[in-house]
mmCIF file of C-alpha atoms in Angstrom:
data_model
loop_
_atom_site.group_PDB
_atom_site.id
_atom_site.type_symbol
_atom_site.label_atom_id
_atom_site.label_comp_id
_atom_site.label_asym_id
_atom_site.label_seq_id
_atom_site.Cartn_x
_atom_site.Cartn_y
_atom_site.Cartn_z
ATOM 1 C CA LEU A 1 65.262 93.593 153.952
ATOM 2 C CA ASN A 2 62.393 91.219 154.646
ATOM 3 C CA CYS A 3 62.431 87.392 154.824
ATOM 4 C CA HIS A 4 59.060 85.975 153.757
ATOM 5 C CA GLY A 5 59.990 82.633 155.346
ATOM 6 C CA CYS A 6 60.502 83.600 158.983
ATOM 7 C CA GLY A 7 59.465 87.273 159.125
ATOM 8 C CA TYR A 8 62.944 88.583 159.989
ATOM 9 C CA SER A 9 63.634 92.123 158.828
ATOM 10 C CA LYS A 10 66.461 94.650 159.054
ATOM 11 C CA THR A 11 67.579 97.901 157.468
ATOM 12 C CA PRO A 12 69.754 97.315 154.371
ATOM 13 C CA PRO A 13 73.460 97.916 155.085
ATOM 14 C CA ALA A 14 75.096 101.096 153.797
ATOM 15 C CA GLU A 15 78.189 99.120 152.790
ATOM 16 C CA CYS A 16 79.210 95.530 152.044
ATOM 17 C CA PRO A 17 80.212 93.807 155.313
ATOM 18 C CA ASN A 18 83.077 91.999 153.539
ATOM 19 C CA CYS A 19 84.750 94.427 151.126
ATOM 20 C CA ARG A 20 83.289 97.656 152.592
ATOM 21 C CA SER A 21 82.180 98.871 149.181
ATOM 22 C CA THR A 22 79.269 101.316 149.189
ATOM 23 C CA SER A 23 78.331 100.570 145.557
ATOM 24 C CA LEU A 24 75.244 98.553 146.452
ATOM 25 C CA ARG A 25 72.096 98.328 144.360
ATOM 26 C CA GLY A 26 68.919 96.300 144.314
ATOM 27 C CA ILE A 27 68.463 93.839 141.443
ATOM 28 C CA GLY A 28 65.658 91.601 140.172
ATOM 29 C CA ILE A 29 62.172 92.086 138.761
ATOM 30 C CA GLY A 30 60.155 92.495 141.942
ATOM 31 C CA THR A 31 56.900 94.441 141.912
ATOM 32 C CA LYS A 32 58.574 97.623 143.159
ATOM 33 C CA ALA A 33 61.058 97.518 140.276
ATOM 34 C CA VAL A 34 58.243 97.003 137.756
ATOM 35 C CA VAL A 35 56.282 99.920 139.217
ATOM 36 C CA SER A 36 59.381 102.101 138.970
ATOM 37 C CA LEU A 37 59.836 101.243 135.279
ATOM 38 C CA ILE A 38 56.173 101.987 134.512
ATOM 39 C CA GLU A 39 56.450 105.340 136.290
ATOM 40 C CA GLN A 40 59.438 106.230 134.110
ATOM 41 C CA GLN A 41 57.573 105.343 130.903
ATOM 42 C CA TYR A 42 54.156 106.694 131.950
ATOM 43 C CA PRO A 43 54.762 109.356 134.615
ATOM 44 C CA LYS A 44 51.088 110.366 134.897
ATOM 45 C CA SER A 45 49.726 106.826 135.196
ATOM 46 C CA ARG A 46 47.803 105.556 138.218
ATOM 47 C CA ILE A 47 49.322 102.295 139.520
ATOM 48 C CA VAL A 48 48.055 99.761 142.064
ATOM 49 C CA ARG A 49 50.622 97.323 143.544
ATOM 50 C CA VAL A 50 49.363 93.989 144.912
ATOM 51 C CA ASP A 51 51.902 91.764 146.700
ATOM 52 C CA ARG A 52 52.559 90.237 150.104
ATOM 53 C CA ASP A 53 54.221 93.332 151.545
ATOM 54 C CA SER A 54 51.435 95.683 150.489
ATOM 55 C CA ALA A 55 48.837 93.126 151.632
ATOM 56 C CA ARG A 56 50.149 93.517 155.179
ATOM 57 C CA GLN A 57 49.105 97.146 154.998
ATOM 58 C CA ASN A 58 45.777 96.592 153.192
ATOM 59 C CA ASN A 59 43.475 93.585 153.606
ATOM 60 C CA LEU A 60 42.287 91.667 150.533
ATOM 61 C CA ALA A 61 38.804 93.163 150.760
ATOM 62 C CA GLY A 62 40.381 96.606 150.575
ATOM 63 C CA PHE A 63 42.322 95.592 147.473
ATOM 64 C CA GLU A 64 39.234 94.275 145.736
ATOM 65 C CA LYS A 65 37.394 97.521 146.487
ATOM 66 C CA ILE A 66 40.227 99.514 144.909
ATOM 67 C CA LEU A 67 40.437 97.204 141.879
ATOM 68 C CA LYS A 68 36.692 97.281 141.252
ATOM 69 C CA SER A 69 36.624 101.080 141.460
ATOM 70 C CA GLY A 70 38.500 101.302 138.166
ATOM 71 C CA GLY A 71 40.526 104.325 139.298
ATOM 72 C CA PHE A 72 43.859 103.073 137.911
ATOM 73 C CA ASP A 73 45.747 102.438 134.686
ATOM 74 C CA PHE A 74 48.102 99.616 135.723
ATOM 75 C CA ILE A 75 47.963 96.785 138.257
ATOM 76 C CA VAL A 76 51.300 95.246 139.224
ATOM 77 C CA GLY A 77 51.104 92.125 141.340
ATOM 78 C CA THR A 78 52.527 88.758 142.315
ATOM 79 C CA GLN A 79 50.840 85.376 141.807
ATOM 80 C CA MET A 80 48.179 86.277 144.377
ATOM 81 C CA LEU A 81 46.688 88.662 141.802
ATOM 82 C CA GLY A 82 45.767 85.792 139.481
ATOM 83 C CA ARG A 83 43.722 83.876 142.024
ATOM 84 C CA GLY A 84 40.091 84.680 141.526
ATOM 85 C CA ILE A 85 39.964 88.486 141.599
ATOM 86 C CA ASP A 86 37.449 89.635 138.970
ATOM 87 C CA ILE A 87 38.430 93.044 137.579
ATOM 88 C CA ASP A 88 36.125 95.023 135.277
ATOM 89 C CA SER A 89 37.551 96.520 132.069
ATOM 90 C CA LEU A 90 40.875 94.686 132.366
ATOM 91 C CA SER A 91 41.821 94.266 128.727
ATOM 92 C CA THR A 92 45.511 93.305 128.791
ATOM 93 C CA VAL A 93 47.516 90.968 131.049
ATOM 94 C CA GLY A 94 51.308 90.728 130.914
ATOM 95 C CA ILE A 95 53.020 87.784 132.642
ATOM 96 C CA LEU A 96 56.697 88.411 133.493
ATOM 97 C CA ASN A 97 59.205 85.591 133.909
ATOM 98 C CA ALA A 98 56.676 82.919 132.952
ATOM 99 C CA ASP A 99 59.440 80.280 132.986
ATOM 100 C CA TYR A 100 59.749 80.388 136.792
ATOM 101 C CA ASP A 101 57.566 77.342 137.499
ATOM 102 C CA LEU A 102 58.425 75.562 134.241
ATOM 103 C CA LEU A 103 62.092 75.390 135.239
ATOM 104 C CA LYS A 104 61.578 74.216 138.813
ATOM 105 C CA ASN A 105 63.028 70.796 139.590
ATOM 106 C CA ASP A 106 59.840 69.208 140.885
ATOM 107 C CA PHE A 107 57.515 66.492 139.627
ATOM 108 C CA ASN A 108 54.506 68.821 139.529
ATOM 109 C CA SER A 109 56.183 72.014 138.334
ATOM 110 C CA ARG A 110 54.493 71.893 134.926
ATOM 111 C CA GLU A 111 51.082 71.351 136.501
ATOM 112 C CA ARG A 112 51.609 74.409 138.706
ATOM 113 C CA ALA A 113 52.820 76.414 135.724
ATOM 114 C CA TYR A 114 49.710 75.508 133.742
ATOM 115 C CA GLN A 115 47.430 76.400 136.652
ATOM 116 C CA GLN A 116 49.073 79.722 137.429
ATOM 117 C CA LEU A 117 49.530 80.942 133.859
ATOM 118 C CA SER A 118 46.055 79.955 132.685
ATOM 119 C CA GLN A 119 44.446 81.497 135.797
ATOM 120 C CA THR A 120 46.363 84.753 135.355
ATOM 121 C CA ALA A 121 45.626 84.879 131.634
ATOM 122 C CA GLY A 122 41.947 84.426 132.470
ATOM 123 C CA ARG A 123 41.864 87.801 134.246
ATOM 124 C CA ALA A 124 41.758 89.605 130.864
ATOM 125 C CA GLY A 125 38.701 90.059 128.657
ATOM 126 C CA ARG A 126 36.108 88.643 131.034
ATOM 127 C CA ARG A 127 33.371 90.905 129.690
ATOM 128 C CA ALA A 128 32.162 91.788 126.188
ATOM 129 C CA GLU A 129 35.537 92.897 124.817
ATOM 130 C CA ARG A 130 38.166 90.334 123.828
ATOM 131 C CA GLY A 131 41.249 90.339 126.075
ATOM 132 C CA GLN A 132 44.957 90.261 125.228
ATOM 133 C CA VAL A 133 47.636 88.216 127.054
ATOM 134 C CA ILE A 134 51.385 88.784 126.651
ATOM 135 C CA ILE A 135 53.719 86.115 128.083
ATOM 136 C CA GLN A 136 57.427 86.786 128.638
ATOM 137 C CA THR A 137 59.363 83.553 128.105
ATOM 138 C CA ARG A 138 62.640 82.097 126.840
ATOM 139 C CA LEU A 139 60.845 78.801 126.137
ATOM 140 C CA LYS A 140 58.417 79.862 123.424
ATOM 141 C CA ASP A 141 58.231 76.309 121.996
ATOM 142 C CA ASP A 142 57.488 74.634 125.323
ATOM 143 C CA GLU A 143 54.483 72.292 125.098
ATOM 144 C CA VAL A 144 52.875 73.678 128.268
ATOM 145 C CA LEU A 145 52.800 77.193 126.842
ATOM 146 C CA GLY A 146 51.375 75.789 123.611
ATOM 147 C CA HIS A 147 48.548 74.115 125.515
ATOM 148 C CA ILE A 148 47.814 77.354 127.402
ATOM 149 C CA ILE A 149 47.721 79.422 124.212
ATOM 150 C CA LYS A 150 45.313 76.918 122.608
ATOM 151 C CA ASN A 151 43.340 76.570 125.872
ATOM 152 C CA ASP A 152 43.801 72.805 125.417
ATOM 153 C CA TYR A 153 43.593 71.297 128.893
ATOM 154 C CA ASP A 154 42.900 67.755 127.634
ATOM 155 C CA SER A 155 46.197 67.545 125.723
ATOM 156 C CA PHE A 156 48.126 68.951 128.685
ATOM 157 C CA TYR A 157 46.464 66.385 130.966
ATOM 158 C CA LYS A 158 47.441 63.463 128.708
ATOM 159 C CA ASP A 159 51.056 64.670 128.351
ATOM 160 C CA GLU A 160 51.416 65.202 132.094
ATOM 161 C CA LEU A 161 49.992 61.788 132.962
ATOM 162 C CA ALA A 162 52.396 60.108 130.527
ATOM 163 C CA ALA A 163 55.383 61.848 132.159
ATOM 164 C CA ARG A 164 54.210 60.976 135.693
ATOM 165 C CA LYS A 165 53.825 57.323 134.691
ATOM 166 C CA LYS A 166 57.254 57.187 133.035
ATOM 167 C CA TYR A 167 59.057 58.490 136.145
ATOM 168 C CA THR A 168 56.672 56.948 138.720
ATOM 169 C CA TYR A 169 55.138 59.962 140.403
ATOM 170 C CA PRO A 170 51.568 60.540 141.634
ATOM 171 C CA PRO A 171 49.031 59.297 140.693
ATOM 172 C CA TYR A 172 51.205 56.231 139.980
ATOM 173 C CA CYS A 173 52.693 56.098 143.485
ATOM 174 C CA TYR A 174 52.340 57.649 146.933
ATOM 175 C CA LEU A 175 54.826 60.076 148.472
ATOM 176 C CA VAL A 176 55.893 61.238 151.890
ATOM 177 C CA LYS A 177 58.366 64.065 152.473
ATOM 178 C CA LEU A 178 60.292 63.939 155.754
ATOM 179 C CA GLU A 179 62.204 66.996 156.967
ATOM 180 C CA CYS A 180 64.349 67.658 160.012
ATOM 181 C CA GLY A 181 66.136 70.805 161.134
ATOM 182 C CA PHE A 182 68.954 71.344 163.610
ATOM 183 C CA LYS A 183 71.341 74.134 164.472
ATOM 184 C CA SER A 184 74.108 71.849 163.200
ATOM 185 C CA GLY A 185 73.813 71.220 159.468
ATOM 186 C CA GLU A 186 75.836 67.995 159.776
ATOM 187 C CA LEU A 187 73.467 66.580 162.400
ATOM 188 C CA GLY A 188 70.449 66.941 160.111
ATOM 189 C CA LYS A 189 72.337 65.393 157.203
ATOM 190 C CA SER A 190 73.507 62.464 159.331
ATOM 191 C CA LYS A 191 69.994 61.816 160.659
ATOM 192 C CA CYS A 192 68.569 61.809 157.114
ATOM 193 C CA GLU A 193 71.332 59.522 155.838
ATOM 194 C CA SER A 194 70.675 56.987 158.593
ATOM 195 C CA LEU A 195 66.953 56.982 157.822
ATOM 196 C CA ALA A 196 67.539 56.674 154.067
ATOM 197 C CA ILE A 197 69.880 53.683 154.527
ATOM 198 C CA SER A 198 67.414 51.859 156.775
ATOM 199 C CA LEU A 199 64.450 52.492 154.462
ATOM 200 C CA ALA A 200 66.342 51.463 151.312
ATOM 201 C CA LYS A 201 66.385 47.908 152.698
ATOM 202 C CA GLN A 202 62.585 47.705 152.655
ATOM 203 C CA LYS A 203 61.056 46.113 149.594
ATOM 204 C CA GLY A 204 58.855 48.304 147.418
ATOM 205 C CA LEU A 205 60.249 51.637 148.632
ATOM 206 C CA THR A 206 62.192 54.152 146.573
ATOM 207 C CA VAL A 207 64.178 56.634 148.644
ATOM 208 C CA LEU A 208 65.195 60.039 147.244
ATOM 209 C CA GLY A 209 67.861 61.941 149.151
ATOM 210 C CA PRO A 210 68.889 63.063 151.598
ATOM 211 C CA SER A 211 69.105 66.542 150.149
ATOM 212 C CA LYS A 212 68.936 70.095 151.405
ATOM 213 C CA CYS A 213 65.519 71.688 151.843
ATOM 214 C CA TYR A 214 64.662 74.943 150.139
ATOM 215 C CA PRO A 215 65.220 77.260 151.873
ATOM 216 C CA PHE A 216 68.028 75.363 153.619
ATOM 217 C CA TYR A 217 68.489 77.721 156.573
ATOM 218 C CA LYS A 218 65.631 79.342 158.462
ATOM 219 C CA LYS A 219 64.986 80.441 162.031
ATOM 220 C CA GLY A 220 68.466 79.394 163.129
ATOM 221 C CA LYS A 221 68.290 75.803 161.816
ATOM 222 C CA HIS A 222 69.628 73.856 158.812
ATOM 223 C CA TYR A 223 66.984 71.676 157.133
ATOM 224 C CA TRP A 224 67.433 68.379 155.287
ATOM 225 C CA LYS A 225 64.846 66.110 153.686
ATOM 226 C CA VAL A 226 64.185 62.565 152.524
ATOM 227 C CA VAL A 227 61.394 61.726 150.052
ATOM 228 C CA ILE A 228 59.963 58.204 149.879
ATOM 229 C CA LYS A 229 57.939 56.649 147.059
ATOM 230 C CA SER A 230 55.724 53.627 147.592
ATOM 231 C CA PRO A 231 52.850 51.851 145.799
ATOM 232 C CA SER A 232 51.195 51.589 149.238
ATOM 233 C CA ARG A 233 50.092 54.642 151.191
ATOM 234 C CA LYS A 234 49.669 52.459 154.284
ATOM 235 C CA SER A 235 53.396 51.617 154.326
ATOM 236 C CA LEU A 236 54.266 55.342 154.318
ATOM 237 C CA VAL A 237 51.884 55.960 157.216
ATOM 238 C CA GLU A 238 53.599 53.178 159.187
ATOM 239 C CA ILE A 239 57.013 54.745 158.542
ATOM 240 C CA ALA A 240 55.759 58.125 159.723
ATOM 241 C CA LYS A 241 54.385 56.605 162.954
ATOM 242 C CA GLN A 242 57.859 55.339 163.898
ATOM 243 C CA LEU A 243 59.625 58.707 163.620
ATOM 244 C CA ASP A 244 60.484 60.876 166.613
ATOM 245 C CA TYR A 245 59.488 64.493 167.289
ATOM 246 C CA ASN A 246 62.440 65.907 165.288
ATOM 247 C CA TRP A 247 60.753 65.110 161.995
ATOM 248 C CA THR A 248 58.209 67.124 160.039
ATOM 249 C CA ILE A 249 55.999 64.743 158.059
ATOM 250 C CA ASN A 250 54.246 65.730 154.832
ATOM 251 C CA LEU A 251 52.173 62.850 153.479
ATOM 252 C CA ASP A 252 50.961 63.298 149.890
ATOM 253 C CA PRO A 253 52.969 66.528 149.415
ATOM 254 C CA PHE A 254 52.009 68.810 146.553
ATOM 255 C CA GLY A 255 55.718 69.219 145.792
ATOM 256 C CA ILE A 256 58.993 67.728 146.979
ATOM 257 C CA THR A 257 61.474 70.620 146.624
#
C-alpha cells in the first residue's frame, strides 16, 4: 500500500483489522488492473505500463526510449503519458474514466478536463495515418466533450469565460488559498473559523470556508482551508503578510479543492 501524498508504505494486511475477515480484494481501475485485463484478453501481447510507481524504477528518458522503440502492442498509463511524449505508429488512444476532472468540485475543473483530454487524444495519429480516439464517459452530451470532439477551442473558451464571470472566478477576481494543519483537527477548524469571521468584516472580500482540505489527513496532521476572493490582488497580499507561520499561503492557486 503506497500513499502518493506522503510516501508512506506498508504491506497490505492479510485480514480486516475490524471484522477479521480474510475476504479482501483490490478494486478500482488502476493501471495494474487495466494491464491484467489486457493480459487476459490478449495473452501474447507486449505491454508497457507508465505511471508514478513504475517511474520510480525507470526514469522518463528510459520510458521514452522504450516507447520510441516500438517493441510493444499496448501502452497503459496515467495522465503523465499524455504530456508531450511523441510515440511513432500510435494509432488508437483510449481514455478511461474521462469524467474524473469534469465532476470535480472546482472552478477550473472543466479547463483541466479540456487540457488533459485534448492533450491525450493528440497522442494518436501524429503521422501520415489518421488516428482514432475512444473516450469512456457517462456524460456523452457534456459540452466540454463536444468541444474536444470538434476540436473547437474557441467555443470552449467563450463558454468557460461566461461561467467564470457568472460565479466571479478568475480572471474576474483574484484568489488566495490559506491552509493550516495541526495534529488536532478541531484546532485547525477553530483557527480557520476565526480567520474567516475576521475577514468577512472587510469590504470587498468574499470568504469561502472553512472546509476540509483534500486530502484532509496527511503526515500526522489534519488540514483545513479558507479561500478568499477579492477584486484587488494587493489586498490579498496584505492579508497573507499578517498571517503567522502556521499557514500555508497559495496566492493565485490553480485550483481551490
